[in-house]
CSV table of C-alpha atoms in Angstrom, one decimal:
chain,number,residue,atom,x,y,z
A,1,MET,CA,52.6,-107.3,9.8
A,2,ASN,CA,50.5,-103.7,9.0
A,3,SER,CA,52.8,-101.2,11.0
A,4,VAL,CA,49.3,-100.2,12.9
A,5,ILE,CA,49.9,-103.6,14.2
A,6,GLU,CA,53.4,-103.6,14.7
A,7,THR,CA,52.2,-100.1,16.3
A,8,ILE,CA,49.9,-101.9,18.8
A,9,LEU,CA,52.0,-105.8,19.4
A,10,ASN,CA,54.8,-103.2,20.8
A,11,HIS,CA,53.4,-101.2,23.1
A,12,ARG,CA,54.9,-101.0,26.7
A,13,SER,CA,53.6,-98.9,29.4
A,14,GLN,CA,56.0,-95.7,29.2
A,15,ARG,CA,56.7,-94.2,32.8
A,16,SER,CA,59.4,-91.9,31.9
A,17,PHE,CA,59.6,-89.4,29.7
A,18,LEU,CA,61.8,-85.7,28.3
A,19,PRO,CA,61.2,-82.3,29.5
A,20,ARG,CA,58.9,-82.2,26.5
A,21,PRO,CA,55.4,-80.7,26.0
A,22,LEU,CA,53.1,-82.3,23.2
A,23,SER,CA,52.2,-79.8,21.3
A,24,GLU,CA,48.8,-78.2,20.7
A,25,ASP,CA,48.5,-80.1,17.0
A,26,GLN,CA,49.3,-83.9,18.5
A,27,ILE,CA,46.2,-83.7,21.8
A,28,LYS,CA,43.5,-82.7,19.2
A,29,THR,CA,45.4,-85.8,17.3
A,30,ILE,CA,45.3,-87.7,20.0
A,31,VAL,CA,41.2,-86.7,21.6
A,32,GLU,CA,39.8,-87.0,17.7
A,33,SER,CA,41.6,-90.5,17.7
A,34,ALA,CA,39.5,-91.6,20.6
A,35,GLN,CA,36.3,-89.6,20.3
A,36,ALA,CA,36.5,-92.5,16.4
A,37,ALA,CA,36.3,-95.1,18.3
A,38,SER,CA,33.0,-97.9,18.9
A,39,THR,CA,30.3,-96.1,21.2
A,40,SER,CA,27.3,-98.8,22.8
A,41,SER,CA,24.4,-97.1,20.7
A,42,PHE,CA,26.1,-94.4,20.3
A,43,ILE,CA,24.9,-93.1,23.5
A,44,GLN,CA,28.7,-91.4,23.6
A,45,ALA,CA,28.6,-91.5,27.6
A,46,TYR,CA,32.5,-91.0,28.5
A,47,SER,CA,33.8,-87.1,29.0
A,48,ILE,CA,38.0,-86.9,28.5
A,49,ILE,CA,40.1,-84.4,31.2
A,50,GLY,CA,43.2,-82.4,29.8
A,51,ILE,CA,45.5,-81.5,33.1
A,52,THR,CA,47.5,-78.0,31.8
A,53,ASP,CA,47.5,-76.5,35.2
A,54,PRO,CA,50.8,-77.7,37.2
A,55,GLY,CA,48.8,-77.9,40.6
A,56,LYS,CA,46.3,-80.0,39.6
A,57,LYS,CA,48.2,-81.7,38.2
A,58,LYS,CA,50.4,-82.2,41.1
A,59,ALA,CA,47.7,-83.3,43.4
A,60,LEU,CA,46.9,-85.7,40.9
A,61,ALA,CA,50.3,-87.4,41.1
A,62,GLU,CA,50.0,-86.9,44.8
A,63,LEU,CA,46.5,-88.6,44.5
A,64,ALA,CA,47.7,-91.5,42.4
A,65,GLY,CA,50.1,-93.1,45.0
A,66,SER,CA,53.3,-89.6,44.6
A,67,GLN,CA,54.3,-92.1,41.7
A,68,THR,CA,56.5,-88.9,40.5
A,69,TYR,CA,55.4,-89.6,36.4
A,70,VAL,CA,52.0,-88.9,37.2
A,71,GLU,CA,53.3,-85.2,37.1
A,72,GLU,CA,56.5,-85.3,35.0
A,73,ASN,CA,55.0,-86.6,32.2
A,74,GLY,CA,54.3,-84.4,27.9
A,75,HIS,CA,50.4,-84.7,29.4
A,76,LEU,CA,47.8,-85.7,31.3
A,77,MET,CA,44.7,-86.6,31.2
A,78,VAL,CA,41.5,-88.3,32.7
A,79,PHE,CA,38.8,-90.8,30.8
A,80,CYS,CA,35.4,-90.6,32.9
A,81,ALA,CA,32.5,-92.8,33.1
A,82,ASP,CA,30.3,-89.7,32.4
A,83,LEU,CA,25.8,-89.9,32.3
A,84,TYR,CA,25.9,-86.8,33.1
A,85,ARG,CA,25.8,-85.8,29.9
A,86,HIS,CA,22.6,-87.8,29.2
A,87,THR,CA,20.8,-86.4,32.4
A,88,LEU,CA,20.9,-83.2,31.0
A,89,ILE,CA,19.2,-85.2,28.3
A,90,GLY,CA,16.5,-86.2,30.0
A,91,GLU,CA,16.3,-82.4,30.8
A,92,LEU,CA,16.3,-80.9,27.3
A,93,GLU,CA,13.6,-83.3,26.3
A,94,GLY,CA,11.8,-83.6,29.3
A,95,GLN,CA,10.8,-87.8,29.6
A,96,ASP,CA,12.5,-89.0,32.9
A,97,LEU,CA,15.4,-91.3,32.2
A,98,GLU,CA,16.2,-92.1,36.0
A,99,ALA,CA,15.7,-95.9,35.4
A,100,SER,CA,18.1,-96.7,33.0
A,101,LEU,CA,20.3,-93.9,34.0
A,102,ASP,CA,20.5,-95.4,37.7
A,103,SER,CA,21.0,-99.2,35.9
A,104,THR,CA,24.7,-101.3,36.2
A,105,GLU,CA,23.6,-101.8,32.3
A,106,LYS,CA,24.4,-98.3,31.1
A,107,PHE,CA,27.4,-97.4,33.7
A,108,MET,CA,29.1,-100.8,31.9
A,109,VAL,CA,28.1,-98.9,29.3
A,110,ALA,CA,30.2,-95.9,30.3
A,111,CYS,CA,33.0,-97.8,31.5
A,112,ILE,CA,33.1,-99.6,28.3
A,113,ASP,CA,32.3,-96.5,26.1
A,114,ALA,CA,34.9,-95.0,27.8
A,115,ALA,CA,38.0,-97.7,28.1
A,116,LEU,CA,37.1,-98.1,23.5
A,117,ALA,CA,38.0,-94.2,23.7
A,118,ALA,CA,41.3,-95.2,26.0
A,119,GLN,CA,42.0,-97.6,23.5
A,120,ASN,CA,42.1,-95.5,20.8
A,121,ALA,CA,44.3,-92.7,22.4
A,122,ALA,CA,47.2,-94.9,23.4
A,123,ILE,CA,47.5,-96.1,20.4
A,124,ALA,CA,47.1,-93.1,18.3
A,125,ALA,CA,49.6,-91.2,20.7
A,126,GLU,CA,52.0,-94.4,20.4
A,127,SER,CA,52.1,-94.4,17.1
A,128,MET,CA,53.4,-90.5,17.5
A,129,GLY,CA,56.7,-92.1,18.9
A,130,LEU,CA,54.8,-91.0,22.1
A,131,GLY,CA,55.1,-93.4,24.9
A,132,ILE,CA,51.6,-93.9,27.6
A,133,CYS,CA,50.9,-95.2,30.6
A,134,TYR,CA,47.6,-96.0,32.3
A,135,ILE,CA,47.0,-94.7,35.3
A,136,GLY,CA,44.9,-96.5,37.1
A,137,GLY,CA,45.7,-94.8,40.5
A,138,ILE,CA,43.3,-92.2,40.5
A,139,ARG,CA,40.6,-94.7,41.3
A,140,ASN,CA,43.0,-94.7,45.0
A,141,ASN,CA,41.0,-92.0,46.2
A,142,LEU,CA,38.0,-90.7,43.7
A,143,PRO,CA,36.0,-88.1,46.2
A,144,GLU,CA,39.2,-85.8,46.0
A,145,VAL,CA,39.8,-86.5,42.5
A,146,CYS,CA,36.3,-86.2,41.5
A,147,LYS,CA,36.7,-82.6,43.9
A,148,VAL,CA,40.3,-81.1,41.6
A,149,LEU,CA,38.5,-82.2,38.8
A,150,ASN,CA,34.3,-81.0,40.0
A,151,THR,CA,32.6,-83.0,38.7
A,152,PRO,CA,28.8,-83.5,38.9
A,153,ASP,CA,27.6,-87.1,39.6
A,154,ARG,CA,27.3,-89.4,37.6
A,155,VAL,CA,30.7,-88.8,35.9
A,156,ILE,CA,33.6,-91.3,37.2
A,157,PRO,CA,36.4,-91.1,36.9
A,158,LEU,CA,38.3,-94.3,36.3
A,159,PHE,CA,41.8,-93.8,35.6
A,160,GLY,CA,43.9,-91.7,33.4
A,161,MET,CA,46.6,-91.6,31.4
A,162,VAL,CA,49.5,-90.2,30.6
A,163,PHE,CA,52.1,-89.4,27.2
A,164,GLY,CA,55.4,-88.2,26.4
A,165,TYR,CA,58.0,-88.6,25.1
A,166,PRO,CA,59.9,-91.8,26.0
A,167,ASP,CA,63.3,-91.3,27.1
A,168,GLN,CA,64.1,-95.3,27.6
A,169,VAL,CA,62.6,-98.5,26.4
A,170,ASN,CA,61.4,-100.8,28.9
A,171,ASP,CA,60.9,-104.1,28.1
A,172,LYS,CA,57.5,-106.0,27.1
A,173,LYS,CA,55.9,-108.1,29.5
A,174,PRO,CA,54.6,-111.0,28.7
A,175,ARG,CA,51.2,-111.9,28.4
A,176,LEU,CA,48.8,-115.1,29.9
A,177,PRO,CA,49.3,-117.7,27.0
A,178,PHE,CA,47.7,-117.2,23.4
A,179,GLU,CA,45.3,-120.4,24.3
A,180,HIS,CA,44.1,-119.5,27.5
A,181,VAL,CA,42.2,-116.6,26.8
A,182,TYR,CA,41.1,-117.4,23.5
A,183,MET,CA,38.7,-120.5,23.4
A,184,GLU,CA,37.1,-121.5,20.7
A,185,ASP,CA,32.6,-122.3,21.0
A,186,GLU,CA,32.6,-122.4,25.0
A,187,TYR,CA,34.4,-121.2,28.0
A,188,GLN,CA,37.2,-123.9,28.5
A,189,GLN,CA,36.3,-126.3,31.0
A,190,SER,CA,38.6,-128.7,31.9
A,191,LYS,CA,39.9,-126.8,35.3
A,192,ASP,CA,43.4,-129.1,35.5
A,193,ARG,CA,44.4,-127.8,31.6
A,194,TYR,CA,42.9,-124.5,32.9
A,195,LEU,CA,45.1,-124.8,36.4
A,196,GLU,CA,48.4,-126.5,33.4
A,197,GLN,CA,48.1,-122.9,31.8
A,198,LEU,CA,48.5,-120.9,34.7
A,199,LYS,CA,51.8,-122.5,35.6
A,200,ASP,CA,53.4,-122.4,32.4
A,201,TYR,CA,52.6,-118.8,32.3
A,202,ASN,CA,54.5,-118.8,36.2
A,203,ARG,CA,57.2,-120.1,34.6
A,204,THR,CA,57.7,-117.5,32.1
A,205,THR,CA,56.9,-114.4,34.1
A,206,SER,CA,59.4,-115.9,37.0
A,207,GLU,CA,61.9,-116.3,34.0
A,208,TYR,CA,60.6,-112.9,32.6
A,209,TYR,CA,61.5,-110.8,35.7
A,210,LYS,CA,64.7,-112.8,36.5
A,211,GLU,CA,66.7,-111.8,33.8
A,212,ARG,CA,65.9,-108.6,34.5
A,213,THR,CA,67.2,-108.0,37.3
A,214,GLY,CA,69.5,-111.1,37.1
A,215,GLY,CA,67.9,-112.9,39.5
A,216,LYS,CA,67.1,-111.0,42.4
A,217,ARG,CA,63.0,-110.9,41.6
A,218,SER,CA,61.8,-114.7,40.3
A,219,ASP,CA,58.0,-114.3,41.0
A,220,THR,CA,54.7,-115.8,39.6
A,221,TRP,CA,52.1,-114.2,37.7
A,222,THR,CA,49.8,-116.3,40.1
A,223,SER,CA,51.4,-115.1,43.7
A,224,GLN,CA,51.6,-111.3,42.7
A,225,MET,CA,47.3,-111.9,41.7
A,226,ALA,CA,46.8,-113.1,45.0
A,227,HIS,CA,49.5,-110.4,46.5
A,228,MET,CA,47.6,-107.5,45.2
A,229,LEU,CA,44.5,-109.0,45.7
A,230,SER,CA,44.2,-110.8,49.0
A,231,ALA,CA,44.7,-106.2,50.1
A,232,GLY,CA,41.2,-106.2,48.6
A,233,ARG,CA,41.8,-102.6,47.6
A,234,ARG,CA,39.8,-99.2,46.8
A,235,MET,CA,36.5,-101.2,48.4
A,236,TYR,CA,34.9,-98.3,49.2
A,237,MET,CA,33.9,-98.2,45.0
A,238,LYS,CA,30.5,-99.8,45.5
A,239,THR,CA,29.1,-97.0,48.0
A,240,PHE,CA,31.0,-94.4,46.0
A,241,VAL,CA,29.8,-95.2,42.7
A,242,GLN,CA,26.5,-95.5,43.8
A,243,GLY,CA,26.2,-92.2,45.5
A,244,LYS,CA,27.4,-90.4,42.6
A,245,GLY,CA,24.1,-92.3,40.7
A,246,LEU,CA,25.5,-95.1,38.8
A,247,ASN,CA,25.1,-98.5,38.9
A,248,LYS,CA,21.7,-98.4,41.3
A,249,LYS,CA,19.7,-100.6,40.1
B,1,MET,CA,48.6,-88.2,9.6
B,2,ASN,CA,50.5,-91.6,9.9
B,3,SER,CA,49.0,-95.1,8.3
B,4,VAL,CA,47.7,-96.1,12.2
B,5,ILE,CA,46.1,-92.6,12.4
B,6,GLU,CA,44.7,-93.2,9.4
B,7,THR,CA,43.0,-96.6,10.4
B,8,ILE,CA,41.0,-95.6,13.9
B,9,LEU,CA,39.7,-92.3,12.4
B,10,ASN,CA,38.6,-94.1,9.4
B,11,HIS,CA,36.0,-96.2,11.6
B,12,ARG,CA,32.6,-97.3,11.1
B,13,SER,CA,30.5,-100.0,12.1
B,14,GLN,CA,30.3,-102.8,9.7
B,15,ARG,CA,27.5,-104.9,9.3
B,16,SER,CA,27.2,-106.4,6.4
B,17,PHE,CA,29.6,-109.0,5.2
B,18,LEU,CA,30.9,-111.5,2.3
B,19,PRO,CA,30.8,-115.5,2.9
B,20,ARG,CA,34.8,-115.1,2.6
B,21,PRO,CA,35.6,-116.1,6.3
B,22,LEU,CA,38.9,-115.1,8.0
B,23,SER,CA,42.1,-117.3,8.5
B,24,GLU,CA,43.3,-118.9,11.7
B,25,ASP,CA,46.7,-116.6,11.2
B,26,GLN,CA,44.3,-113.5,10.8
B,27,ILE,CA,42.6,-114.7,14.0
B,28,LYS,CA,45.8,-115.7,15.4
B,29,THR,CA,46.5,-111.9,14.7
B,30,ILE,CA,44.1,-110.5,15.6
B,31,VAL,CA,43.9,-111.9,18.9
B,32,GLU,CA,47.8,-110.8,19.9
B,33,SER,CA,47.4,-108.1,19.4
B,34,ALA,CA,43.6,-107.6,21.9
B,35,GLN,CA,46.6,-109.5,24.3
B,36,ALA,CA,48.9,-106.8,23.6
B,37,ALA,CA,46.9,-104.2,25.5
B,38,SER,CA,47.0,-102.4,28.4
B,39,THR,CA,45.8,-104.2,32.0
B,40,SER,CA,44.8,-102.7,35.0
B,41,SER,CA,48.0,-103.8,37.0
B,42,PHE,CA,48.4,-106.8,35.0
B,43,ILE,CA,45.8,-109.0,35.8
B,44,GLN,CA,44.1,-110.2,32.8
B,45,ALA,CA,40.8,-110.3,33.8
B,46,TYR,CA,38.9,-110.8,30.5
B,47,SER,CA,38.6,-113.9,27.9
B,48,ILE,CA,37.9,-114.1,24.2
B,49,ILE,CA,35.5,-116.7,22.6
B,50,GLY,CA,35.9,-117.2,19.2
B,51,ILE,CA,32.1,-119.0,18.5
B,52,THR,CA,32.5,-121.4,15.3
B,53,ASP,CA,30.0,-124.4,15.8
B,54,PRO,CA,27.2,-122.9,13.2
B,55,GLY,CA,24.4,-123.5,16.1
B,56,LYS,CA,25.7,-120.8,18.5
B,57,LYS,CA,26.6,-118.9,16.6
B,58,LYS,CA,22.7,-118.9,15.3
B,59,ALA,CA,22.0,-118.9,18.5
B,60,LEU,CA,23.9,-116.2,19.7
B,61,ALA,CA,22.1,-114.6,17.5
B,62,GLU,CA,18.9,-114.6,18.0
B,63,LEU,CA,19.9,-114.0,21.1
B,64,ALA,CA,21.8,-110.4,20.6
B,65,GLY,CA,17.8,-109.5,18.5
B,66,SER,CA,17.6,-111.4,15.7
B,67,GLN,CA,20.3,-109.8,13.7
B,68,THR,CA,21.5,-111.0,10.7
B,69,TYR,CA,25.2,-109.7,10.9
B,70,VAL,CA,25.5,-111.6,14.0
B,71,GLU,CA,25.4,-114.8,12.4
B,72,GLU,CA,26.6,-114.0,8.7
B,73,ASN,CA,30.2,-112.6,9.2
B,74,GLY,CA,33.5,-114.0,9.2
B,75,HIS,CA,34.3,-114.4,12.6
B,76,LEU,CA,32.3,-114.0,15.9
B,77,MET,CA,34.2,-113.5,19.7
B,78,VAL,CA,32.7,-112.9,22.5
B,79,PHE,CA,34.3,-110.3,25.2
B,80,CYS,CA,33.9,-111.6,28.7
B,81,ALA,CA,34.6,-109.4,31.7
B,82,ASP,CA,36.9,-112.5,33.8
B,83,LEU,CA,37.3,-113.0,37.6
B,84,TYR,CA,37.3,-117.2,37.8
B,85,ARG,CA,41.1,-117.0,36.5
B,86,HIS,CA,42.1,-114.9,39.7
B,87,THR,CA,38.7,-117.5,41.8
B,88,LEU,CA,41.1,-120.6,40.9
B,89,ILE,CA,44.3,-118.1,41.7
B,90,GLY,CA,43.1,-117.8,45.3
B,91,GLU,CA,42.8,-122.1,45.0
B,92,LEU,CA,46.1,-122.6,43.7
B,93,GLU,CA,48.2,-119.8,46.0
B,94,GLY,CA,45.8,-120.9,48.8
B,95,GLN,CA,44.8,-117.6,49.9
B,96,ASP,CA,41.1,-115.7,50.1
B,97,LEU,CA,40.8,-113.0,47.6
B,98,GLU,CA,36.7,-113.4,48.2
B,99,ALA,CA,36.3,-109.4,48.9
B,100,SER,CA,38.9,-108.4,46.4
B,101,LEU,CA,37.2,-110.3,43.9
B,102,ASP,CA,33.4,-109.7,45.0
B,103,SER,CA,33.9,-105.9,44.5
B,104,THR,CA,32.6,-103.3,42.6
B,105,GLU,CA,36.2,-102.1,41.8
B,106,LYS,CA,37.3,-105.4,40.6
B,107,PHE,CA,33.7,-106.1,38.1
B,108,MET,CA,35.0,-102.0,37.1
B,109,VAL,CA,38.9,-103.7,35.9
B,110,ALA,CA,37.9,-106.9,34.0
B,111,CYS,CA,35.0,-104.2,31.4
B,112,ILE,CA,37.7,-102.0,30.9
B,113,ASP,CA,40.7,-105.1,30.9
B,114,ALA,CA,38.3,-106.1,28.4
B,115,ALA,CA,37.4,-103.4,26.4
B,116,LEU,CA,41.0,-102.3,26.0
B,117,ALA,CA,41.4,-106.0,24.5
B,118,ALA,CA,38.8,-105.5,22.6
B,119,GLN,CA,39.2,-102.0,20.9
B,120,ASN,CA,43.2,-103.1,19.5
B,121,ALA,CA,41.4,-106.3,18.0
B,122,ALA,CA,38.7,-104.1,16.2
B,123,ILE,CA,41.9,-101.6,14.9
B,124,ALA,CA,43.6,-104.5,14.3
B,125,ALA,CA,41.4,-106.3,12.2
B,126,GLU,CA,40.5,-102.8,10.5
B,127,SER,CA,44.2,-103.1,9.4
B,128,MET,CA,44.1,-106.1,7.3
B,129,GLY,CA,41.1,-104.1,5.3
B,130,LEU,CA,38.3,-106.3,7.6
B,131,GLY,CA,35.1,-104.7,8.6
B,132,ILE,CA,34.0,-104.8,12.6
B,133,CYS,CA,31.5,-104.1,14.6
B,134,TYR,CA,30.5,-104.7,18.8
B,135,ILE,CA,27.6,-106.0,19.3
B,136,GLY,CA,26.5,-105.5,22.4
B,137,GLY,CA,22.8,-106.8,22.1
B,138,ILE,CA,24.6,-109.8,23.2
B,139,ARG,CA,23.8,-108.9,26.8
B,140,ASN,CA,19.9,-108.5,25.9
B,141,ASN,CA,19.7,-111.9,28.0
B,142,LEU,CA,22.8,-112.6,29.1
B,143,PRO,CA,21.9,-116.3,31.8
B,144,GLU,CA,21.0,-117.4,27.8
B,145,VAL,CA,24.6,-116.3,26.6
B,146,CYS,CA,26.1,-118.0,29.7
B,147,LYS,CA,24.3,-121.2,29.2
B,148,VAL,CA,25.7,-121.4,25.4
B,149,LEU,CA,28.9,-120.3,26.0
B,150,ASN,CA,28.9,-122.9,29.2
B,151,THR,CA,30.6,-119.5,31.4
B,152,PRO,CA,31.4,-120.4,34.7
B,153,ASP,CA,30.8,-117.5,37.4
B,154,ARG,CA,32.7,-114.5,37.2
B,155,VAL,CA,32.8,-114.4,33.8
B,156,ILE,CA,30.7,-111.9,31.7
B,157,PRO,CA,30.4,-112.1,28.6
B,158,LEU,CA,30.0,-107.6,27.6
B,159,PHE,CA,29.7,-107.8,24.4
B,160,GLY,CA,30.3,-109.9,20.5
B,161,MET,CA,32.3,-108.6,18.0
B,162,VAL,CA,32.0,-109.6,14.3
B,163,PHE,CA,34.4,-109.1,11.7
B,164,GLY,CA,34.4,-109.6,7.8
B,165,TYR,CA,35.2,-108.5,4.9
B,166,PRO,CA,33.1,-105.5,4.3
B,167,ASP,CA,30.3,-105.8,1.2
B,168,GLN,CA,29.9,-102.2,1.6
B,169,VAL,CA,31.3,-99.3,2.7
B,170,ASN,CA,28.5,-97.3,5.3
B,171,ASP,CA,29.6,-93.4,5.8
B,172,LYS,CA,31.1,-92.4,9.3
B,173,LYS,CA,28.6,-91.1,12.1
B,174,PRO,CA,29.6,-87.6,13.1
B,175,ARG,CA,30.6,-88.1,16.8
B,176,LEU,CA,29.4,-85.3,19.7
B,177,PRO,CA,31.9,-81.9,19.6
B,178,PHE,CA,35.3,-82.5,20.3
B,179,GLU,CA,35.7,-79.8,22.8
B,180,HIS,CA,31.9,-80.9,24.5
B,181,VAL,CA,34.5,-84.3,25.0
B,182,TYR,CA,37.5,-82.4,25.9
B,183,MET,CA,38.1,-80.3,29.1
B,184,GLU,CA,40.8,-78.4,30.1
B,185,ASP,CA,41.9,-78.9,33.9
B,186,GLU,CA,38.1,-79.8,35.3
B,187,TYR,CA,35.0,-81.2,34.1
B,188,GLN,CA,33.0,-77.8,32.1
B,189,GLN,CA,30.9,-75.7,34.5
B,190,SER,CA,28.2,-73.8,32.6
B,191,LYS,CA,24.9,-75.9,32.3
B,192,ASP,CA,24.1,-73.6,29.4
B,193,ARG,CA,27.4,-74.0,27.4
B,194,TYR,CA,26.9,-77.3,27.9
B,195,LEU,CA,23.2,-77.7,26.6
B,196,GLU,CA,24.3,-75.1,24.1
B,197,GLN,CA,27.0,-77.5,22.4
B,198,LEU,CA,24.8,-80.5,22.4
B,199,LYS,CA,22.4,-78.3,20.4
B,200,ASP,CA,24.5,-77.7,18.4
B,201,TYR,CA,25.3,-81.7,18.1
B,202,ASN,CA,21.3,-82.5,17.7
B,203,ARG,CA,22.2,-80.2,14.4
B,204,THR,CA,25.3,-81.7,13.2
B,205,THR,CA,22.8,-85.7,13.3
B,206,SER,CA,19.8,-84.1,12.0
B,207,GLU,CA,21.5,-83.0,9.2
B,208,TYR,CA,23.1,-86.5,8.6
B,209,TYR,CA,20.3,-88.5,8.6
B,210,LYS,CA,18.6,-85.9,6.6
B,211,GLU,CA,21.8,-86.5,3.9
B,212,ARG,CA,22.0,-90.3,4.0
B,213,THR,CA,18.2,-90.2,4.1
B,214,GLY,CA,17.1,-88.4,1.5
B,215,GLY,CA,15.1,-86.4,4.2
B,216,LYS,CA,13.4,-89.8,5.7
B,217,ARG,CA,15.0,-89.4,8.7
B,218,SER,CA,16.2,-86.0,10.6
B,219,ASP,CA,16.5,-87.0,14.4
B,220,THR,CA,18.0,-85.2,16.9
B,221,TRP,CA,20.8,-86.9,18.9
B,222,THR,CA,19.1,-85.9,22.4
B,223,SER,CA,15.6,-87.7,20.6
B,224,GLN,CA,17.5,-90.3,20.1
B,225,MET,CA,19.6,-90.8,23.4
B,226,ALA,CA,15.8,-90.1,25.4
B,227,HIS,CA,13.5,-92.5,23.3
B,228,MET,CA,16.1,-95.5,24.3
B,229,LEU,CA,16.7,-94.6,27.8
B,230,SER,CA,13.2,-93.8,27.9
B,231,ALA,CA,12.9,-97.5,27.5
B,232,GLY,CA,14.8,-98.8,30.4
B,233,ARG,CA,16.3,-101.7,28.7
B,234,ARG,CA,18.4,-104.6,30.2
B,235,MET,CA,17.2,-103.7,34.0
B,236,TYR,CA,17.7,-107.3,35.0
B,237,MET,CA,21.5,-106.7,35.3
B,238,LYS,CA,22.9,-105.6,38.4
B,239,THR,CA,20.6,-109.0,39.8
B,240,PHE,CA,22.7,-111.0,37.6
B,241,VAL,CA,25.9,-109.6,37.6
B,242,GLN,CA,26.1,-109.6,41.5
B,243,GLY,CA,24.2,-113.5,41.1
B,244,LYS,CA,27.2,-114.5,38.6
B,245,GLY,CA,29.6,-113.1,41.8
B,246,LEU,CA,30.8,-109.7,40.5
B,247,ASN,CA,30.1,-106.4,41.5
B,248,LYS,CA,28.9,-107.3,44.6
B,249,LYS,CA,31.2,-105.5,47.4
């Protein structure tokens, strides 16, 4: 196993950091790594906003559900799907790009582009001995997040990422079984086999929580998911994204 | 610079491969690397389909726009946004998850999850000396791609990825200027400055193409983008995705 794969496989979300900021060099390397990722047809439909202002950091931490690690870390970035740039390209080139920019296809492309860049950022940071955590919580209240970040139309902040020097090492959570996620030639056709795999995985996650909590917790993955999904969180998203001029057509 | 960051910064899309397949071990390591990526609230809303059947590979290559490298490579995988798994979880747990699974929020989560996994796969492969290329072309005709892959509802193939031993090394394309993609504390507010950056970058890309083609080509990035976006490609996507039970509410 080479050191790259070692870094990748060693990932765990880090939610507690030493009070030591990242250096400018580290931030630059992380962003350059993000930019080196593939981008759909070279569209580069994302932006990254680094948060240095303590007031803004505090505001984002509150909006993300009062998670202290969003405020207390070595650095916080917000990754945005961004087709504002391409709106301006329409002006610059005197061409009507509206139908394309309004489309679900281009919204997907922008989400994917931002995520590819972010994952490069995550791996680069982890290779430097830093810990990271994605902050999906900013999607709890995107209208307010957009105000804090002063984003124009066709820019959607998708998630934050916190970086920092870890002050403790977390366990790695067991993922779905390999053969459940990776299939050959077509999608797995046996529903019974599929459900069996989920039940197997439930035993694994249940064991994992039991071990970690000395038996206090033993929830299964499917019960966690059902609980989370039954709540119907962030149901404003469709209207919000369309109001920003994306995912409309 | 450590070897991880070196691998990341050294990325270029590879479209021509030696006729040598990946080993099972390599495929396993790539998928395990994909699975190690972060996932929103542990939802794991993606699947990967590896294509070994030559007929299916040929069919996908044709659907992606007759790109020979989709057929001729060391391995081809298709990364899918996948909430079918969570539809079954609703059954298994006896809970109504439909509103959540229908939502734009969860569609975004599934696209992002698949992209994070894919980028780990890309970096892992490149660290082994393999080349990769994302294949967005499969989105030209997703109804047919879904037939080839036999995917159920709530599964959207987002892109392919080809892997293989490179038979030539491409140049690295220059990315947008750092300060255009990375901002501090808020979105860049000066439209004039923003447009200046685009024009600077146009000079860079124009020079890049001139050098590569001995002066035959000198297009700017904004003209490329305007050309691509004015065509309004894949405008069926919204209806298609909604027809599959995603991005509806």
